[in-house]
Short mmCIF file of C-alpha atoms in Angstrom, two decimals:
data_model
loop_
_atom_site.label_atom_id
_atom_site.label_comp_id
_atom_site.label_asym_id
_atom_site.label_seq_id
_atom_site.Cartn_x
_atom_site.Cartn_y
_atom_site.Cartn_z
CA MET A 1 -13.37 19.60 16.02
CA TYR A 2 -9.66 19.66 15.30
CA LYS A 3 -9.66 21.39 11.92
CA ASN A 4 -6.97 23.99 11.38
CA ASN A 5 -7.40 25.41 7.88
CA ILE A 6 -4.32 27.62 8.14
CA ILE A 7 -1.24 26.07 6.57
CA SER A 8 1.75 27.63 8.28
CA GLN A 9 4.15 29.56 6.09
CA ASN A 10 6.90 28.69 8.55
CA ILE A 11 6.43 24.91 8.69
CA MET A 12 7.17 22.87 5.59
CA VAL A 13 6.55 19.41 7.05
CA SER A 14 4.15 17.83 9.51
CA VAL A 15 5.10 14.36 10.75
CA LEU A 16 2.19 12.22 11.90
CA MET A 17 2.58 9.30 14.30
CA THR A 18 0.08 7.49 16.50
CA VAL A 19 1.17 5.52 19.55
CA TYR A 20 -0.49 3.10 21.91
CA ARG A 21 1.86 0.64 23.56
CA ASP A 22 5.03 1.06 21.52
CA GLU A 23 7.58 1.44 24.28
CA GLU A 24 9.96 -1.27 23.02
CA TYR A 25 10.98 0.53 19.82
CA LEU A 26 9.56 4.02 20.28
CA GLU A 27 12.80 5.80 21.20
CA GLN A 28 14.52 4.63 18.01
CA ALA A 29 11.55 5.76 15.95
CA ILE A 30 11.49 9.23 17.50
CA GLU A 31 15.27 9.61 17.25
CA SER A 32 15.12 8.85 13.53
CA ILE A 33 12.72 11.78 13.10
CA ILE A 34 14.32 14.45 15.28
CA ASN A 35 17.73 13.71 13.74
CA GLN A 36 16.61 14.20 10.14
CA THR A 37 18.92 16.27 7.93
CA TYR A 38 15.87 18.41 7.09
CA SER A 39 14.81 20.14 10.29
CA ASN A 40 11.87 22.44 9.48
CA PHE A 41 9.02 20.28 10.73
CA GLU A 42 6.44 19.75 13.44
CA PHE A 43 6.15 16.26 14.91
CA ILE A 44 2.54 15.44 15.81
CA ILE A 45 2.11 12.38 18.03
CA ILE A 46 -1.40 11.16 18.79
CA LYS A 47 -1.43 9.19 22.04
CA GLU A 48 -4.25 6.66 22.10
CA PHE A 49 -6.40 6.35 25.20
CA GLY A 50 -5.01 3.60 27.45
CA THR A 51 -1.35 4.11 26.55
CA ASP A 52 0.94 2.41 29.07
CA LYS A 53 3.08 4.35 31.56
CA LYS A 54 6.40 3.54 29.90
CA THR A 55 5.26 4.90 26.54
CA GLU A 56 4.02 8.08 28.24
CA GLN A 57 7.38 8.54 29.97
CA ILE A 58 9.23 8.22 26.68
CA LEU A 59 6.95 10.78 25.02
CA GLU A 60 7.33 13.21 27.91
CA LYS A 61 11.11 12.85 27.80
CA TYR A 62 11.33 13.75 24.11
CA GLN A 63 8.77 16.53 24.34
CA ASN A 64 11.03 18.17 26.92
CA ILE A 65 14.05 17.69 24.65
CA ASP A 66 12.61 18.88 21.33
CA SER A 67 10.15 21.77 20.95
CA ARG A 68 9.05 20.47 17.53
CA ILE A 69 7.20 17.60 19.21
CA TYR A 70 3.49 18.09 19.94
CA ILE A 71 1.62 15.37 21.82
CA TYR A 72 -2.18 15.08 21.73
CA SER A 73 -3.97 12.61 23.99
CA ASN A 74 -7.25 10.92 23.07
CA ASP A 75 -9.75 11.12 25.90
CA LYS A 76 -11.40 7.94 24.65
CA LYS A 77 -10.35 5.02 22.45
CA LEU A 78 -10.52 6.27 18.86
CA GLY A 79 -8.63 3.57 16.99
CA PHE A 80 -5.82 3.90 14.48
CA ALA A 81 -7.68 5.41 11.51
CA ALA A 82 -9.57 7.97 13.61
CA SER A 83 -6.35 8.99 15.33
CA LEU A 84 -4.70 9.49 11.94
CA ASN A 85 -7.61 11.65 10.81
CA LYS A 86 -7.24 13.72 13.96
CA GLY A 87 -3.59 14.21 13.11
CA LEU A 88 -4.37 15.21 9.52
CA GLU A 89 -6.63 17.96 10.80
CA LEU A 90 -4.03 19.23 13.26
CA ALA A 91 -1.20 19.34 10.72
CA LYS A 92 0.01 22.75 9.52
CA GLY A 93 2.72 21.78 7.04
CA LYS A 94 2.66 21.77 3.25
CA TYR A 95 3.64 18.09 3.33
CA ILE A 96 2.45 15.44 5.76
CA PHE A 97 4.78 12.52 6.47
CA ARG A 98 3.57 9.28 8.04
CA MET A 99 5.62 7.44 10.62
CA ASP A 100 5.01 4.48 12.93
CA GLY A 101 6.31 3.99 16.45
CA ASP A 102 8.32 0.86 15.71
CA ASP A 103 10.11 1.85 12.47
CA ILE A 104 13.20 3.87 11.61
CA SER A 105 13.30 6.60 8.96
CA VAL A 106 16.60 7.01 7.14
CA SER A 107 18.30 10.28 8.08
CA ASP A 108 17.69 12.08 4.77
CA ARG A 109 14.19 10.75 4.15
CA PHE A 110 12.50 14.15 4.49
CA ALA A 111 15.02 15.86 2.23
CA ILE A 112 14.59 13.17 -0.45
CA GLN A 113 10.80 13.21 -0.47
CA ILE A 114 10.43 16.99 -0.26
CA ASP A 115 12.78 17.39 -3.21
CA TYR A 116 10.82 14.80 -5.17
CA MET A 117 7.42 16.34 -4.39
CA GLU A 118 8.65 19.84 -5.23
CA LYS A 119 9.85 18.59 -8.61
CA HIS A 120 6.55 16.75 -9.24
CA PRO A 121 3.78 19.12 -8.07
CA GLU A 122 1.15 16.99 -9.81
CA LEU A 123 1.57 14.24 -7.18
CA LEU A 124 -0.91 13.73 -4.37
CA LEU A 125 1.53 11.51 -2.52
CA CYS A 126 4.77 9.58 -2.82
CA GLY A 127 6.21 6.66 -0.88
CA GLY A 128 9.39 4.64 -1.16
CA TYR A 129 11.17 1.36 -0.58
CA THR A 130 11.71 -0.18 2.86
CA LYS A 131 14.32 -2.46 4.36
CA TYR A 132 12.78 -5.12 6.57
CA LEU A 133 14.20 -5.63 10.04
CA TYR A 134 13.31 -9.12 11.27
CA MET A 135 13.34 -9.46 15.02
CA ASP A 136 13.83 -13.23 14.81
CA GLY A 137 17.34 -12.85 13.43
CA ARG A 138 16.62 -13.37 9.73
CA LYS A 139 18.54 -11.24 7.27
CA GLY A 140 16.56 -8.20 6.21
CA SER A 141 15.40 -7.83 2.62
CA ILE A 142 14.50 -4.72 0.64
CA SER A 143 10.92 -4.24 -0.51
CA ASP A 144 10.15 -2.92 -3.93
CA TYR A 145 6.95 -1.18 -4.88
CA PRO A 146 5.58 0.02 -8.22
CA ILE A 147 7.23 3.33 -9.07
CA THR A 148 5.12 5.22 -11.60
CA SER A 149 1.50 6.27 -11.27
CA GLU A 150 0.62 3.97 -14.17
CA ASP A 151 2.25 0.93 -12.54
CA ILE A 152 0.63 1.76 -9.22
CA ARG A 153 -2.83 1.80 -10.84
CA ASN A 154 -2.16 -1.55 -12.50
CA SER A 155 -1.01 -3.19 -9.28
CA THR A 156 -3.41 -1.89 -6.63
CA LEU A 157 -6.06 -4.51 -7.33
CA PHE A 158 -3.50 -7.22 -6.56
CA TYR A 159 -1.56 -5.83 -3.61
CA VAL A 160 -0.92 -2.80 -1.39
CA PRO A 161 1.10 -0.36 -3.54
CA PHE A 162 2.72 1.73 -0.78
CA ALA A 163 4.52 1.12 2.48
CA HIS A 164 2.26 3.21 4.70
CA PRO A 165 4.93 4.68 7.02
CA THR A 166 6.97 5.89 4.01
CA VAL A 167 4.19 8.02 2.55
CA CYS A 168 4.36 11.80 2.12
CA PHE A 169 1.10 13.61 1.29
CA ASN A 170 0.55 16.93 -0.41
CA ARG A 171 -1.49 18.71 2.27
CA PHE A 172 -3.15 21.13 -0.19
CA ALA A 173 -4.51 18.24 -2.24
CA LEU A 174 -5.80 16.44 0.86
CA ASP A 175 -7.72 19.50 2.02
CA LYS A 176 -9.03 20.39 -1.41
CA ASN A 177 -10.50 16.94 -1.91
CA ASN A 178 -11.50 16.31 1.73
CA ILE A 179 -9.44 13.12 1.84
CA LYS A 180 -9.20 11.11 5.04
CA TYR A 181 -8.90 7.52 6.24
CA SER A 182 -11.92 5.26 6.47
CA GLU A 183 -12.55 3.94 9.98
CA GLU A 184 -14.43 0.87 8.70
CA TYR A 185 -11.45 -1.17 7.48
CA ARG A 186 -8.66 -3.01 9.24
CA THR A 187 -6.47 -2.14 6.24
CA GLU A 188 -7.20 1.58 6.37
CA ASP A 189 -4.14 2.42 4.27
CA TYR A 190 -5.02 -0.02 1.45
CA GLU A 191 -8.58 1.27 1.41
CA LEU A 192 -7.30 4.84 1.08
CA TRP A 193 -4.92 3.94 -1.75
CA SER A 194 -7.75 2.14 -3.57
CA ARG A 195 -9.64 5.43 -3.72
CA LEU A 196 -6.72 7.72 -4.55
CA VAL A 197 -4.61 5.98 -7.17
CA TYR A 198 -7.36 5.92 -9.81
CA LEU A 199 -8.10 9.63 -9.38
CA TYR A 200 -4.74 11.28 -8.73
CA GLU A 201 -1.08 10.98 -9.68
CA THR A 202 1.07 9.08 -7.18
CA ALA A 203 4.58 7.62 -7.11
CA ASN A 204 7.12 5.60 -5.17
CA ILE A 205 10.76 6.68 -5.01
CA PRO A 206 12.97 3.63 -5.81
CA GLN A 207 15.10 4.21 -2.77
CA VAL A 208 15.06 2.87 0.80
CA LEU A 209 13.43 5.54 2.96
CA LEU A 210 12.56 3.50 6.04
CA LYS A 211 13.59 0.44 8.02
CA TYR A 212 10.40 -1.50 8.62
CA ARG A 213 10.41 -3.68 11.72
CA ILE A 214 8.79 -7.13 11.52
CA HIS A 215 7.86 -8.57 14.92
CA ALA A 216 5.13 -10.52 16.64
CA SER A 217 3.43 -7.38 17.93
CA ASN A 218 2.80 -5.91 14.48
CA ALA A 219 -0.90 -5.16 14.07
CA THR A 220 -0.88 -7.05 10.78
CA SER A 221 0.55 -10.14 12.47
CA ILE A 222 -1.96 -10.05 15.32
CA TYR A 223 -5.06 -9.52 13.18
CA GLN A 224 -4.02 -11.38 10.02
CA THR A 225 -7.42 -13.02 9.42
CA LYS A 226 -9.22 -9.68 9.69
CA VAL A 227 -6.56 -8.04 7.52
CA ASP A 228 -7.07 -10.64 4.79
CA GLU A 229 -10.83 -10.14 4.93
CA SER A 230 -10.43 -6.37 4.77
CA GLU A 231 -8.14 -6.64 1.73
CA ARG A 232 -10.75 -8.73 -0.10
CA ARG A 233 -13.32 -6.02 0.66
CA VAL A 234 -11.01 -3.36 -0.74
CA ARG A 235 -10.50 -5.36 -3.93
CA ALA A 236 -14.26 -5.70 -4.32
CA ASN A 237 -14.56 -1.92 -4.02
CA ILE A 238 -12.05 -1.49 -6.85
CA VAL A 239 -13.93 -3.95 -9.05
CA ARG A 240 -17.24 -2.17 -8.40
CA LYS A 241 -15.64 1.15 -9.30
CA PHE A 242 -15.27 -0.12 -12.86
CA ILE A 243 -17.91 -2.89 -12.98
CA PRO A 244 -20.91 -1.53 -11.02
CA LYS A 245 -22.88 -4.77 -11.50
CA TYR A 246 -20.35 -6.71 -9.39
CA LYS A 247 -22.39 -7.43 -6.25
CA SER A 248 -20.09 -9.38 -3.97
CA ASN A 249 -18.53 -7.68 -0.96
CA TYR A 250 -15.30 -9.61 -1.54
CA PHE A 251 -12.93 -10.21 -4.42
CA ASP A 252 -10.51 -13.06 -3.83
CA LEU A 253 -7.27 -13.79 -5.67
CA GLY A 254 -6.40 -17.08 -4.06
CA ASN A 255 -7.64 -20.00 -2.00
CA PHE A 256 -10.31 -20.85 -4.57
CA ARG A 257 -12.55 -23.71 -3.52
CA SER A 258 -13.38 -24.81 -7.04
CA ASP A 259 -12.55 -24.29 -10.67
CA THR A 260 -15.85 -22.41 -10.97
CA ASP A 261 -14.60 -19.80 -8.50
CA LEU A 262 -11.42 -19.38 -10.49
CA ARG A 263 -13.20 -19.10 -13.80
CA TYR A 264 -15.52 -16.43 -12.42
CA THR A 265 -12.48 -14.47 -11.24
CA GLU A 266 -10.99 -14.80 -14.72
CA GLU A 267 -14.16 -13.40 -16.26
CA ILE A 268 -14.19 -10.41 -13.93
CA LEU A 269 -10.51 -9.66 -14.52
CA TYR A 270 -10.92 -9.91 -18.27
CA GLN A 271 -13.83 -7.48 -18.21
CA LEU A 272 -11.97 -5.16 -15.87
CA PHE A 273 -8.86 -5.00 -18.06
CA SER A 274 -10.55 -5.13 -21.47
CA GLU A 275 -13.07 -2.34 -20.78
CA ASN A 276 -10.67 -0.01 -18.95
CA ARG A 277 -7.54 -0.03 -21.06
CA ASP A 278 -6.82 3.59 -20.20
CA VAL A 279 -6.56 2.63 -16.52
CA PHE A 280 -5.22 -0.95 -16.60
CA THR A 281 -2.59 -0.54 -19.27
CA SER A 282 -0.17 -3.38 -18.60
CA THR A 283 -1.11 -6.79 -19.97
CA ARG A 284 2.37 -7.96 -19.05
CA PHE A 285 1.64 -7.17 -15.41
CA LEU A 286 -1.70 -8.96 -15.59
CA ARG A 287 -0.02 -11.99 -17.11
CA ARG A 288 2.53 -12.12 -14.29
CA LYS A 289 -0.09 -11.77 -11.57
CA MET A 290 -2.40 -14.31 -13.17
CA ARG A 291 0.46 -16.78 -13.34
CA GLU A 292 0.82 -16.40 -9.56
CA VAL A 293 -2.93 -16.98 -9.14
CA TYR A 294 -2.82 -20.07 -11.36
CA PHE A 295 0.22 -21.54 -9.65
CA SER A 296 -1.40 -21.01 -6.27
CA SER A 297 -4.54 -22.72 -7.53
CA SER A 298 -2.53 -25.57 -9.02
CA LYS A 299 -1.39 -26.52 -5.54
CA ASN A 300 -5.03 -27.28 -4.76
CA ASN A 301 -5.44 -29.28 -7.99
CA ILE A 302 -7.83 -26.69 -9.37
CA VAL A 303 -5.96 -25.84 -12.56
CA THR A 304 -2.86 -27.03 -14.40
CA ASN A 305 -0.77 -25.55 -17.22
CA PRO A 306 -1.28 -21.95 -16.06
CA PHE A 307 0.31 -20.32 -19.11
CA ARG A 308 -2.06 -22.12 -21.46
CA ARG A 309 -4.95 -21.10 -19.28
CA TYR A 310 -3.79 -17.50 -19.39
CA TRP A 311 -3.54 -17.35 -23.16
CA LYS A 312 -6.93 -18.94 -23.57
CA ASN A 313 -8.53 -16.24 -21.45
CA PHE A 314 -6.38 -13.12 -21.75
CA SER A 315 -4.27 -13.16 -24.90
CA SER A 316 -6.82 -11.05 -26.79
CA LEU A 317 -5.88 -8.12 -24.53
CA GLU A 318 -2.49 -7.83 -26.26
CA LYS A 319 -2.45 -4.61 -28.28
CA ASN A 320 -0.12 -5.82 -31.01
CA SER A 321 -1.41 -8.91 -32.83
CA PHE A 322 2.02 -10.00 -34.07
CA SER A 323 3.43 -9.67 -30.57
CA LYS A 324 0.46 -11.60 -29.20
CA TYR A 325 0.80 -14.56 -31.54
CA PHE A 326 4.59 -14.63 -31.37
CA THR A 327 4.54 -14.64 -27.57
CA ASP A 328 1.75 -17.22 -27.62
CA TRP A 329 3.88 -19.45 -29.83
CA ILE A 330 6.89 -19.09 -27.50
CA TYR A 331 4.86 -20.11 -24.45
CA PHE A 332 3.24 -22.97 -26.35
CA LYS A 333 6.70 -24.36 -27.19
CA TYR A 334 7.81 -23.75 -23.63
CA HIS A 335 4.96 -25.83 -22.22
CA SER A 336 5.33 -28.52 -24.84
CA ILE A 337 8.90 -29.05 -23.64
CA ARG A 338 7.77 -29.05 -20.00
CA ASP A 339 5.05 -31.59 -20.81
CA LEU A 340 7.55 -33.85 -22.56
CA ALA A 341 9.80 -33.56 -19.53
CA GLY A 342 6.91 -34.67 -17.32
CA GLU A 343 6.63 -31.34 -15.45
CA ASP A 344 3.37 -29.70 -14.46
#
């Protein structure tokens, strides 16, 4: 319905934003786009059906100010993922940048990401770091995400590997592979990453590209239970990609109800990593993440001595036998001292 197969030779960048009731922070978000140091872009804003009057007034104001802004109104409620897909089909630029209506892009974000993508034409997408802006007065921290395609593949099973509003897509690659968001998941971005990172090269630039606002109206905050459920579904999809016999619709990495649940998760992870060493290459990363799983479980009295438990189940994944046994010995001594000291 919206498909425009012609990529404009005159537009390098398409910026994609969806809005609903974002009036509180929308002006700052738009200002951060129209004041970018790189100026050759179109700014596509999808206005969801039912948008409040104040948001509409803000959009109208900026559309009159800046001819690069194009506003499209949904004539019925489509939802976030469907609105994004509509925007993808409308975009004309070589690169598509995501942006949300309550965040702030740094002024040279476009210039940084375009330069990076031009130097790495093999990439389907790249994201970057964010600085959190807490609306309750807390000091903002800087997020860090896995940088290389290899690290991103290793980490995606455990957590979301990109900050969605920092992402820049290669439009040619999207069209060639008919890539779009799924409308069946609350975590539509995580579901998309779970499909892409194991098929294409991706990256994160280790630089703050966006100020990410944390407030009570965030969709993640409002629908946290549904978000958690959706993330477990995404993880199950990843597991099934490599272990087709895995039948569950969910794959959990915490809140285990019994030691049996935890042991089953260990078995699946061992199979996943041991049979796909070309994909899951970092045993060190697995060890760190499993330690977090074990410590979380320890709080519920499910398992103790997490390092010992790790080595019992996963040490055979170490490529170098000397390294494996030496590291095993170090951790054994470490826990012996902790045991003598009366620590868990």
